Amino acid sequence: MAQVDLLPAGDMLSVDKALRETEILISAGIILSSLEAMCRPEDVEDGGLLSWRIGRTRSKRMVRGRAAKVFDLLFTPPGIQILTAMRLTASTMLLLPGSRQVKAAAAAFLAGSNVLLQLRTNYGADGSDHVNIVVCAALAASKFFPNDEKARNACTAFIAGQSVISYFAAGLAKVISPYWRDGSGMQGIFRTKTYGQKQVGELLQKFPWFAKAAGWSVWAGEMAFPLALLAPKPIALGLLGTGVSFHAGNAAFMGLNRFLWAFSATYPAVAHHSKHLRRG
């Protein structure tokens, strides 16, 4: 009979607490994004913004041959809606208490189906999609080692490592860009139709120094994030809190709610491997 993970928090190892918290956060984000997709079926219709008839023209393999027929079946309605519904089901299974085997299958499916969604369209794809793949793959792998704490620690270390590298790389890409150093990058983002916010955009245009300061704070915070693994507890907590606040602000002003859930899901692993935040 399958074992169900219902241990009280006080009886769980530190690594298992981190993995469980990661499960909750990543699955909540996927549930939200799946519901959003299901509420906008017109986006994936032939005349929609994410039409597969247009998306498949990126590669001849997607248009011709047997593979093309499989892709057409999977990536056009109702196939794409079925895939989304299956992701909703799998993420719910990962969120709720359940057997290790069921959770392993759910996490593996979420990682694999996210790769399929990336294949379907690269329009609108962002860092949160890659984080979802990394986290779900690591969660699935952790379920194969129920009696090996070191292996489960390796899975959380992988998540934590990917998290700090992602932040540092994003900050480095910004700091070498003159548009982020002079503030015009921030002004440009908030003037776009997709990510813009009129009031914020007008404020940044009116006060260029504020746009520059905001841009510098973004890349400086991203490049400093790896210090969460080594810095004293107040600084490490401050970096994690700043990260959550940053993504919450992006969700509120830019509509990037997937970033909030995806990157926050890596924080339990970062805290677990932090020199001064590790529990138990």
PDB file of C-alpha atoms in Angstrom:
ATOM      1  CA  MET A   1       0.000   0.000   0.000  1.00  0.00           C
ATOM      2  CA  ALA A   2       1.375   3.426  -0.915  1.00  0.00           C
ATOM      3  CA  GLN A   3       2.701   5.523   1.932  1.00  0.00           C
ATOM      4  CA  VAL A   4       1.066   8.911   2.372  1.00  0.00           C
ATOM      5  CA  ASP A   5       3.200  11.860   3.510  1.00  0.00           C
ATOM      6  CA  LEU A   6       1.165  13.116   6.455  1.00  0.00           C
ATOM      7  CA  LEU A   7       3.906  13.600   9.033  1.00  0.00           C
ATOM      8  CA  PRO A   8       3.395  16.560  11.378  1.00  0.00           C
ATOM      9  CA  ALA A   9       5.721  19.430  10.607  1.00  0.00           C
ATOM     10  CA  GLY A  10       7.625  18.852  13.849  1.00  0.00           C
ATOM     11  CA  ASP A  11       8.468  15.270  12.812  1.00  0.00           C
ATOM     12  CA  MET A  12       9.696  16.163   9.341  1.00  0.00           C
ATOM     13  CA  LEU A  13      13.347  16.541   8.457  1.00  0.00           C
ATOM     14  CA  SER A  14      14.477  20.008   7.401  1.00  0.00           C
ATOM     15  CA  VAL A  15      14.963  18.907   3.794  1.00  0.00           C
ATOM     16  CA  ASP A  16      11.467  17.437   3.676  1.00  0.00           C
ATOM     17  CA  LYS A  17       9.984  20.675   5.016  1.00  0.00           C
ATOM     18  CA  ALA A  18      11.759  22.565   2.243  1.00  0.00           C
ATOM     19  CA  LEU A  19      10.526  20.135  -0.396  1.00  0.00           C
ATOM     20  CA  ARG A  20       6.954  20.272   0.898  1.00  0.00           C
ATOM     21  CA  GLU A  21       6.929  24.075   0.958  1.00  0.00           C
ATOM     22  CA  THR A  22       8.306  24.057  -2.581  1.00  0.00           C
ATOM     23  CA  GLU A  23       5.535  21.688  -3.676  1.00  0.00           C
ATOM     24  CA  ILE A  24       2.862  23.964  -2.255  1.00  0.00           C
ATOM     25  CA  LEU A  25       4.195  27.137  -3.862  1.00  0.00           C
ATOM     26  CA  ILE A  26       4.982  25.731  -7.309  1.00  0.00           C
ATOM     27  CA  SER A  27       1.687  23.862  -7.570  1.00  0.00           C
ATOM     28  CA  ALA A  28      -0.304  26.927  -6.491  1.00  0.00           C
ATOM     29  CA  GLY A  29       1.289  28.939  -9.282  1.00  0.00           C
ATOM     30  CA  ILE A  30       0.616  26.279 -11.910  1.00  0.00           C
ATOM     31  CA  ILE A  31      -2.992  25.958 -10.741  1.00  0.00           C
ATOM     32  CA  LEU A  32      -3.427  29.710 -11.163  1.00  0.00           C
ATOM     33  CA  SER A  33      -1.842  29.826 -14.626  1.00  0.00           C
ATOM     34  CA  SER A  34      -3.858  26.784 -15.752  1.00  0.00           C
ATOM     35  CA  LEU A  35      -7.105  28.393 -14.632  1.00  0.00           C
ATOM     36  CA  GLU A  36      -6.149  31.594 -16.451  1.00  0.00           C
ATOM     37  CA  ALA A  37      -5.513  29.622 -19.647  1.00  0.00           C
ATOM     38  CA  MET A  38      -8.812  27.772 -19.321  1.00  0.00           C
ATOM     39  CA  CYS A  39     -10.648  31.074 -18.931  1.00  0.00           C
ATOM     40  CA  ARG A  40      -9.203  32.346 -22.238  1.00  0.00           C
ATOM     41  CA  PRO A  41      -9.782  29.515 -24.751  1.00  0.00           C
ATOM     42  CA  GLU A  42      -9.902  32.013 -27.617  1.00  0.00           C
ATOM     43  CA  ASP A  43      -6.143  32.607 -27.285  1.00  0.00           C
ATOM     44  CA  VAL A  44      -5.323  29.134 -28.631  1.00  0.00           C
ATOM     45  CA  GLU A  45      -7.935  29.072 -31.398  1.00  0.00           C
ATOM     46  CA  ASP A  46      -6.752  29.282 -35.019  1.00  0.00           C
ATOM     47  CA  GLY A  47      -7.371  33.023 -35.057  1.00  0.00           C
ATOM     48  CA  GLY A  48      -6.071  33.613 -31.542  1.00  0.00           C
ATOM     49  CA  LEU A  49      -2.915  35.236 -30.242  1.00  0.00           C
ATOM     50  CA  LEU A  50      -1.333  31.833 -29.548  1.00  0.00           C
ATOM     51  CA  SER A  51      -2.562  30.050 -32.672  1.00  0.00           C
ATOM     52  CA  TRP A  52      -0.709  26.792 -33.343  1.00  0.00           C
ATOM     53  CA  ARG A  53      -1.104  27.294 -37.107  1.00  0.00           C
ATOM     54  CA  ILE A  54       1.178  30.295 -36.770  1.00  0.00           C
ATOM     55  CA  GLY A  55       3.426  28.905 -34.054  1.00  0.00           C
ATOM     56  CA  ARG A  56       4.279  25.708 -35.930  1.00  0.00           C
ATOM     57  CA  THR A  57       5.787  27.645 -38.852  1.00  0.00           C
ATOM     58  CA  ARG A  58       8.964  28.057 -36.769  1.00  0.00           C
ATOM     59  CA  SER A  59      10.149  24.631 -37.913  1.00  0.00           C
ATOM     60  CA  LYS A  60       9.536  22.349 -40.901  1.00  0.00           C
ATOM     61  CA  ARG A  61       9.319  19.369 -38.533  1.00  0.00           C
ATOM     62  CA  MET A  62       6.264  20.933 -36.956  1.00  0.00           C
ATOM     63  CA  VAL A  63       4.526  21.297 -40.317  1.00  0.00           C
ATOM     64  CA  ARG A  64       5.390  18.089 -42.160  1.00  0.00           C
ATOM     65  CA  GLY A  65       5.582  14.383 -41.387  1.00  0.00           C
ATOM     66  CA  ARG A  66       4.266  12.175 -38.612  1.00  0.00           C
ATOM     67  CA  ALA A  67       5.517  14.439 -35.859  1.00  0.00           C
ATOM     68  CA  ALA A  68       3.471  17.292 -37.293  1.00  0.00           C
ATOM     69  CA  LYS A  69       0.298  15.207 -37.027  1.00  0.00           C
ATOM     70  CA  VAL A  70       1.014  14.461 -33.378  1.00  0.00           C
ATOM     71  CA  PHE A  71       1.742  18.111 -32.662  1.00  0.00           C
ATOM     72  CA  ASP A  72      -1.454  19.185 -34.412  1.00  0.00           C
ATOM     73  CA  LEU A  73      -3.489  16.762 -32.324  1.00  0.00           C
ATOM     74  CA  LEU A  74      -1.855  17.873 -29.088  1.00  0.00           C
ATOM     75  CA  PHE A  75      -1.512  21.608 -29.649  1.00  0.00           C
ATOM     76  CA  THR A  76      -4.846  22.515 -31.252  1.00  0.00           C
ATOM     77  CA  PRO A  77      -8.254  22.536 -29.538  1.00  0.00           C
ATOM     78  CA  PRO A  78      -9.430  20.415 -27.862  1.00  0.00           C
ATOM     79  CA  GLY A  79      -6.006  18.801 -27.348  1.00  0.00           C
ATOM     80  CA  ILE A  80      -4.419  21.874 -25.801  1.00  0.00           C
ATOM     81  CA  GLN A  81      -7.356  22.327 -23.416  1.00  0.00           C
ATOM     82  CA  ILE A  82      -7.065  18.682 -22.364  1.00  0.00           C
ATOM     83  CA  LEU A  83      -3.349  19.171 -21.697  1.00  0.00           C
ATOM     84  CA  THR A  84      -4.112  22.257 -19.604  1.00  0.00           C
ATOM     85  CA  ALA A  85      -6.790  20.377 -17.645  1.00  0.00           C
ATOM     86  CA  MET A  86      -4.317  17.565 -16.992  1.00  0.00           C
ATOM     87  CA  ARG A  87      -1.791  20.105 -15.699  1.00  0.00           C
ATOM     88  CA  LEU A  88      -4.455  21.518 -13.403  1.00  0.00           C
ATOM     89  CA  THR A  89      -5.162  18.024 -12.087  1.00  0.00           C
ATOM     90  CA  ALA A  90      -1.483  17.164 -11.639  1.00  0.00           C
ATOM     91  CA  SER A  91      -0.699  20.409  -9.816  1.00  0.00           C
ATOM     92  CA  THR A  92      -3.665  19.828  -7.498  1.00  0.00           C
ATOM     93  CA  MET A  93      -2.352  16.335  -6.751  1.00  0.00           C
ATOM     94  CA  LEU A  94       1.051  17.815  -5.967  1.00  0.00           C
ATOM     95  CA  LEU A  95      -0.495  20.437  -3.698  1.00  0.00           C
ATOM     96  CA  LEU A  96      -2.580  18.029  -1.621  1.00  0.00           C
ATOM     97  CA  PRO A  97      -1.192  15.332   0.708  1.00  0.00           C
ATOM     98  CA  GLY A  98      -0.691  12.086  -1.159  1.00  0.00           C
ATOM     99  CA  SER A  99       1.536   9.106  -1.825  1.00  0.00           C
ATOM    100  CA  ARG A 100       5.132   9.532  -2.896  1.00  0.00           C
ATOM    101  CA  GLN A 101       4.464   7.674  -6.146  1.00  0.00           C
ATOM    102  CA  VAL A 102       1.522   9.895  -7.088  1.00  0.00           C
ATOM    103  CA  LYS A 103       3.477  13.056  -6.329  1.00  0.00           C
ATOM    104  CA  ALA A 104       6.454  11.811  -8.351  1.00  0.00           C
ATOM    105  CA  ALA A 105       4.215  11.179 -11.348  1.00  0.00           C
ATOM    106  CA  ALA A 106       2.487  14.550 -10.952  1.00  0.00           C
ATOM    107  CA  ALA A 107       5.752  16.503 -10.702  1.00  0.00           C
ATOM    108  CA  ALA A 108       7.289  14.636 -13.645  1.00  0.00           C
ATOM    109  CA  PHE A 109       4.211  15.295 -15.767  1.00  0.00           C
ATOM    110  CA  LEU A 110       4.274  18.994 -14.895  1.00  0.00           C
ATOM    111  CA  ALA A 111       7.935  19.258 -15.886  1.00  0.00           C
ATOM    112  CA  GLY A 112       7.389  17.380 -19.150  1.00  0.00           C
ATOM    113  CA  SER A 113       4.199  19.207 -20.077  1.00  0.00           C
ATOM    114  CA  ASN A 114       5.908  22.531 -19.427  1.00  0.00           C
ATOM    115  CA  VAL A 115       8.528  21.552 -21.995  1.00  0.00           C
ATOM    116  CA  LEU A 116       5.696  20.768 -24.426  1.00  0.00           C
ATOM    117  CA  LEU A 117       4.128  24.174 -23.822  1.00  0.00           C
ATOM    118  CA  GLN A 118       7.504  25.795 -24.523  1.00  0.00           C
ATOM    119  CA  LEU A 119       7.615  23.818 -27.762  1.00  0.00           C
ATOM    120  CA  ARG A 120       4.118  24.936 -28.706  1.00  0.00           C
ATOM    121  CA  THR A 121       4.937  28.627 -28.504  1.00  0.00           C
ATOM    122  CA  ASN A 122       7.811  30.798 -27.383  1.00  0.00           C
ATOM    123  CA  TYR A 123       5.638  33.891 -27.388  1.00  0.00           C
ATOM    124  CA  GLY A 124       5.201  35.086 -23.829  1.00  0.00           C
ATOM    125  CA  ALA A 125       7.614  32.477 -22.480  1.00  0.00           C
ATOM    126  CA  ASP A 126       9.690  33.805 -19.620  1.00  0.00           C
ATOM    127  CA  GLY A 127      11.955  32.855 -16.744  1.00  0.00           C
ATOM    128  CA  SER A 128       9.087  31.502 -14.685  1.00  0.00           C
ATOM    129  CA  ASP A 129       8.517  28.740 -17.254  1.00  0.00           C
ATOM    130  CA  HIS A 130      12.119  27.596 -16.953  1.00  0.00           C
ATOM    131  CA  VAL A 131      11.944  27.724 -13.160  1.00  0.00           C
ATOM    132  CA  ASN A 132       8.790  25.601 -13.227  1.00  0.00           C
ATOM    133  CA  ILE A 133      10.612  22.945 -15.246  1.00  0.00           C
ATOM    134  CA  VAL A 134      13.639  22.964 -12.941  1.00  0.00           C
ATOM    135  CA  VAL A 135      11.608  22.829  -9.739  1.00  0.00           C
ATOM    136  CA  CYS A 136       9.158  20.157 -10.899  1.00  0.00           C
ATOM    137  CA  ALA A 137      11.963  17.972 -12.257  1.00  0.00           C
ATOM    138  CA  ALA A 138      13.853  18.242  -8.965  1.00  0.00           C
ATOM    139  CA  LEU A 139      10.705  17.473  -6.965  1.00  0.00           C
ATOM    140  CA  ALA A 140      10.063  14.398  -9.102  1.00  0.00           C
ATOM    141  CA  ALA A 141      13.655  13.229  -8.633  1.00  0.00           C
ATOM    142  CA  SER A 142      13.450  13.673  -4.851  1.00  0.00           C
ATOM    143  CA  LYS A 143      10.562  11.185  -4.671  1.00  0.00           C
ATOM    144  CA  PHE A 144      12.832   8.379  -5.880  1.00  0.00           C
ATOM    145  CA  PHE A 145      14.969   8.643  -2.731  1.00  0.00           C
ATOM    146  CA  PRO A 146      12.585   8.297   0.245  1.00  0.00           C
ATOM    147  CA  ASN A 147      15.315   6.764   2.413  1.00  0.00           C
ATOM    148  CA  ASP A 148      18.276   8.805   1.215  1.00  0.00           C
ATOM    149  CA  GLU A 149      18.425  12.212   2.870  1.00  0.00           C
ATOM    150  CA  LYS A 150      21.629  13.120   1.013  1.00  0.00           C
ATOM    151  CA  ALA A 151      19.951  12.567  -2.341  1.00  0.00           C
ATOM    152  CA  ARG A 152      16.977  14.712  -1.334  1.00  0.00           C
ATOM    153  CA  ASN A 153      19.399  17.370  -0.141  1.00  0.00           C
ATOM    154  CA  ALA A 154      21.031  17.241  -3.563  1.00  0.00           C
ATOM    155  CA  CYS A 155      17.640  17.947  -5.142  1.00  0.00           C
ATOM    156  CA  THR A 156      17.091  21.014  -2.962  1.00  0.00           C
ATOM    157  CA  ALA A 157      20.683  22.112  -3.612  1.00  0.00           C
ATOM    158  CA  PHE A 158      19.954  21.939  -7.341  1.00  0.00           C
ATOM    159  CA  ILE A 159      16.885  24.148  -6.907  1.00  0.00           C
ATOM    160  CA  ALA A 160      18.769  26.623  -4.706  1.00  0.00           C
ATOM    161  CA  GLY A 161      21.703  26.736  -7.110  1.00  0.00           C
ATOM    162  CA  GLN A 162      19.470  27.356 -10.105  1.00  0.00           C
ATOM    163  CA  SER A 163      17.696  30.114  -8.183  1.00  0.00           C
ATOM    164  CA  VAL A 164      20.774  32.116  -7.203  1.00  0.00           C
ATOM    165  CA  ILE A 165      22.369  31.641 -10.633  1.00  0.00           C
ATOM    166  CA  SER A 166      19.184  32.869 -12.324  1.00  0.00           C
ATOM    167  CA  TYR A 167      19.093  36.026 -10.241  1.00  0.00           C
ATOM    168  CA  PHE A 168      22.801  36.737 -10.647  1.00  0.00           C
ATOM    169  CA  ALA A 169      22.702  36.156 -14.415  1.00  0.00           C
ATOM    170  CA  ALA A 170      19.670  38.432 -14.760  1.00  0.00           C
ATOM    171  CA  GLY A 171      21.429  41.159 -12.794  1.00  0.00           C
ATOM    172  CA  LEU A 172      24.645  40.768 -14.777  1.00  0.00           C
ATOM    173  CA  ALA A 173      22.756  41.057 -18.068  1.00  0.00           C
ATOM    174  CA  LYS A 174      21.222  44.308 -16.841  1.00  0.00           C
ATOM    175  CA  VAL A 175      24.375  45.874 -15.441  1.00  0.00           C
ATOM    176  CA  ILE A 176      26.215  45.545 -18.759  1.00  0.00           C
ATOM    177  CA  SER A 177      23.297  47.177 -20.570  1.00  0.00           C
ATOM    178  CA  PRO A 178      23.507  50.997 -20.844  1.00  0.00           C
ATOM    179  CA  TYR A 179      19.703  51.123 -20.930  1.00  0.00           C
ATOM    180  CA  TRP A 180      19.480  49.709 -17.426  1.00  0.00           C
ATOM    181  CA  ARG A 181      22.337  51.828 -16.119  1.00  0.00           C
ATOM    182  CA  ASP A 182      20.816  55.114 -17.323  1.00  0.00           C
ATOM    183  CA  GLY A 183      17.215  54.238 -16.384  1.00  0.00           C
ATOM    184  CA  SER A 184      15.779  54.194 -19.903  1.00  0.00           C
ATOM    185  CA  GLY A 185      15.195  50.455 -19.599  1.00  0.00           C
ATOM    186  CA  MET A 186      12.742  50.989 -16.753  1.00  0.00           C
ATOM    187  CA  GLN A 187      11.042  53.788 -18.655  1.00  0.00           C
ATOM    188  CA  GLY A 188      10.729  51.612 -21.751  1.00  0.00           C
ATOM    189  CA  ILE A 189       9.184  48.664 -19.915  1.00  0.00           C
ATOM    190  CA  PHE A 190       6.421  50.731 -18.381  1.00  0.00           C
ATOM    191  CA  ARG A 191       5.595  52.310 -21.753  1.00  0.00           C
ATOM    192  CA  THR A 192       4.820  48.940 -23.349  1.00  0.00           C
ATOM    193  CA  LYS A 193       1.259  47.742 -23.838  1.00  0.00           C
ATOM    194  CA  THR A 194       1.961  44.285 -22.425  1.00  0.00           C
ATOM    195  CA  TYR A 195       3.866  45.188 -19.255  1.00  0.00           C
ATOM    196  CA  GLY A 196       3.222  48.907 -18.989  1.00  0.00           C
ATOM    197  CA  GLN A 197       1.434  50.782 -16.241  1.00  0.00           C
ATOM    198  CA  LYS A 198       0.447  54.312 -17.189  1.00  0.00           C
ATOM    199  CA  GLN A 199       0.853  56.007 -13.814  1.00  0.00           C
ATOM    200  CA  VAL A 200       4.217  54.398 -13.124  1.00  0.00           C
ATOM    201  CA  GLY A 201       5.381  55.116 -16.667  1.00  0.00           C
ATOM    202  CA  GLU A 202       4.500  58.794 -16.343  1.00  0.00           C
ATOM    203  CA  LEU A 203       6.287  58.983 -12.994  1.00  0.00           C
ATOM    204  CA  LEU A 204       9.464  57.490 -14.428  1.00  0.00           C
ATOM    205  CA  GLN A 205       9.330  59.857 -17.406  1.00  0.00           C
ATOM    206  CA  LYS A 206       8.856  62.864 -15.143  1.00  0.00           C
ATOM    207  CA  PHE A 207      11.686  61.903 -12.802  1.00  0.00           C
ATOM    208  CA  PRO A 208      14.534  60.279 -14.796  1.00  0.00           C
ATOM    209  CA  TRP A 209      16.671  60.044 -11.667  1.00  0.00           C
ATOM    210  CA  PHE A 210      14.009  57.838 -10.102  1.00  0.00           C
ATOM    211  CA  ALA A 211      13.999  55.560 -13.153  1.00  0.00           C
ATOM    212  CA  LYS A 212      17.784  55.291 -12.923  1.00  0.00           C
ATOM    213  CA  ALA A 213      17.658  54.542  -9.194  1.00  0.00           C
ATOM    214  CA  ALA A 214      14.968  51.908  -9.752  1.00  0.00           C
ATOM    215  CA  GLY A 215      16.985  50.251 -12.503  1.00  0.00           C
ATOM    216  CA  TRP A 216      20.115  50.173 -10.365  1.00  0.00           C
ATOM    217  CA  SER A 217      18.223  48.733  -7.409  1.00  0.00           C
ATOM    218  CA  VAL A 218      16.873  45.922  -9.594  1.00  0.00           C
ATOM    219  CA  TRP A 219      20.192  44.716 -10.951  1.00  0.00           C
ATOM    220  CA  ALA A 220      22.005  45.294  -7.665  1.00  0.00           C
ATOM    221  CA  GLY A 221      19.407  43.263  -5.787  1.00  0.00           C
ATOM    222  CA  GLU A 222      19.550  40.449  -8.327  1.00  0.00           C
ATOM    223  CA  MET A 223      23.341  40.255  -8.264  1.00  0.00           C
ATOM    224  CA  ALA A 224      23.348  40.326  -4.458  1.00  0.00           C
ATOM    225  CA  PHE A 225      20.816  37.501  -4.129  1.00  0.00           C
ATOM    226  CA  PRO A 226      23.427  34.683  -3.930  1.00  0.00           C
ATOM    227  CA  LEU A 227      24.531  36.228  -0.622  1.00  0.00           C
ATOM    228  CA  ALA A 228      21.372  34.700   0.866  1.00  0.00           C
ATOM    229  CA  LEU A 229      23.375  31.471   1.053  1.00  0.00           C
ATOM    230  CA  LEU A 230      26.244  32.976   3.044  1.00  0.00           C
ATOM    231  CA  ALA A 231      25.216  36.250   4.682  1.00  0.00           C
ATOM    232  CA  PRO A 232      24.211  36.594   8.351  1.00  0.00           C
ATOM    233  CA  LYS A 233      20.596  35.816   9.156  1.00  0.00           C
ATOM    234  CA  PRO A 234      19.216  39.412   9.023  1.00  0.00           C
ATOM    235  CA  ILE A 235      20.770  40.031   5.604  1.00  0.00           C
ATOM    236  CA  ALA A 236      19.722  36.635   4.246  1.00  0.00           C
ATOM    237  CA  LEU A 237      16.150  37.173   5.429  1.00  0.00           C
ATOM    238  CA  GLY A 238      16.214  40.676   3.974  1.00  0.00           C
ATOM    239  CA  LEU A 239      17.286  39.374   0.564  1.00  0.00           C
ATOM    240  CA  LEU A 240      14.528  36.753   0.524  1.00  0.00           C
ATOM    241  CA  GLY A 241      11.968  39.303   1.695  1.00  0.00           C
ATOM    242  CA  THR A 242      13.126  41.775  -0.930  1.00  0.00           C
ATOM    243  CA  GLY A 243      12.821  39.082  -3.577  1.00  0.00           C
ATOM    244  CA  VAL A 244       9.234  38.300  -2.618  1.00  0.00           C
ATOM    245  CA  SER A 245       8.381  42.020  -2.532  1.00  0.00           C
ATOM    246  CA  PHE A 246      10.013  42.539  -5.933  1.00  0.00           C
ATOM    247  CA  HIS A 247       7.989  39.763  -7.550  1.00  0.00           C
ATOM    248  CA  ALA A 248       4.806  40.870  -5.783  1.00  0.00           C
ATOM    249  CA  GLY A 249       5.328  44.352  -7.221  1.00  0.00           C
ATOM    250  CA  ASN A 250       5.858  42.903 -10.686  1.00  0.00           C
ATOM    251  CA  ALA A 251       2.651  40.912 -10.292  1.00  0.00           C
ATOM    252  CA  ALA A 252       0.706  44.002  -9.243  1.00  0.00           C
ATOM    253  CA  PHE A 253       2.097  46.480 -11.778  1.00  0.00           C
ATOM    254  CA  MET A 254       3.162  44.287 -14.709  1.00  0.00           C
ATOM    255  CA  GLY A 255       0.864  41.275 -14.446  1.00  0.00           C
ATOM    256  CA  LEU A 256       3.775  38.870 -13.898  1.00  0.00           C
ATOM    257  CA  ASN A 257       2.082  36.790 -11.219  1.00  0.00           C
ATOM    258  CA  ARG A 258       3.738  33.577 -12.455  1.00  0.00           C
ATOM    259  CA  PHE A 259       7.137  34.939 -11.430  1.00  0.00           C
ATOM    260  CA  LEU A 260       5.923  35.431  -7.869  1.00  0.00           C
ATOM    261  CA  TRP A 261       4.926  31.787  -7.457  1.00  0.00           C
ATOM    262  CA  ALA A 262       7.734  30.214  -9.483  1.00  0.00           C
ATOM    263  CA  PHE A 263      10.670  32.040  -7.917  1.00  0.00           C
ATOM    264  CA  SER A 264       9.178  32.045  -4.420  1.00  0.00           C
ATOM    265  CA  ALA A 265       8.979  28.265  -4.754  1.00  0.00           C
ATOM    266  CA  THR A 266      12.792  28.177  -4.837  1.00  0.00           C
ATOM    267  CA  TYR A 267      13.161  30.126  -1.595  1.00  0.00           C
ATOM    268  CA  PRO A 268      12.580  27.184   0.798  1.00  0.00           C
ATOM    269  CA  ALA A 269      15.516  25.426  -0.874  1.00  0.00           C
ATOM    270  CA  VAL A 270      17.652  28.573  -0.663  1.00  0.00           C
ATOM    271  CA  ALA A 271      16.782  28.945   3.029  1.00  0.00           C
ATOM    272  CA  HIS A 272      17.513  25.256   3.621  1.00  0.00           C
ATOM    273  CA  HIS A 273      21.027  25.605   2.231  1.00  0.00           C
ATOM    274  CA  SER A 274      21.685  29.035   3.718  1.00  0.00           C
ATOM    275  CA  LYS A 275      24.508  28.970   6.249  1.00  0.00           C
ATOM    276  CA  HIS A 276      22.500  30.964   8.795  1.00  0.00           C
ATOM    277  CA  LEU A 277      18.881  30.131   7.918  1.00  0.00           C
ATOM    278  CA  ARG A 278      19.003  26.355   7.783  1.00  0.00           C
ATOM    279  CA  ARG A 279      16.528  24.687  10.101  1.00  0.00           C
ATOM    280  CA  GLY A 280      17.248  21.551  12.093  1.00  0.00           C
TER     281      GLY A 280
END
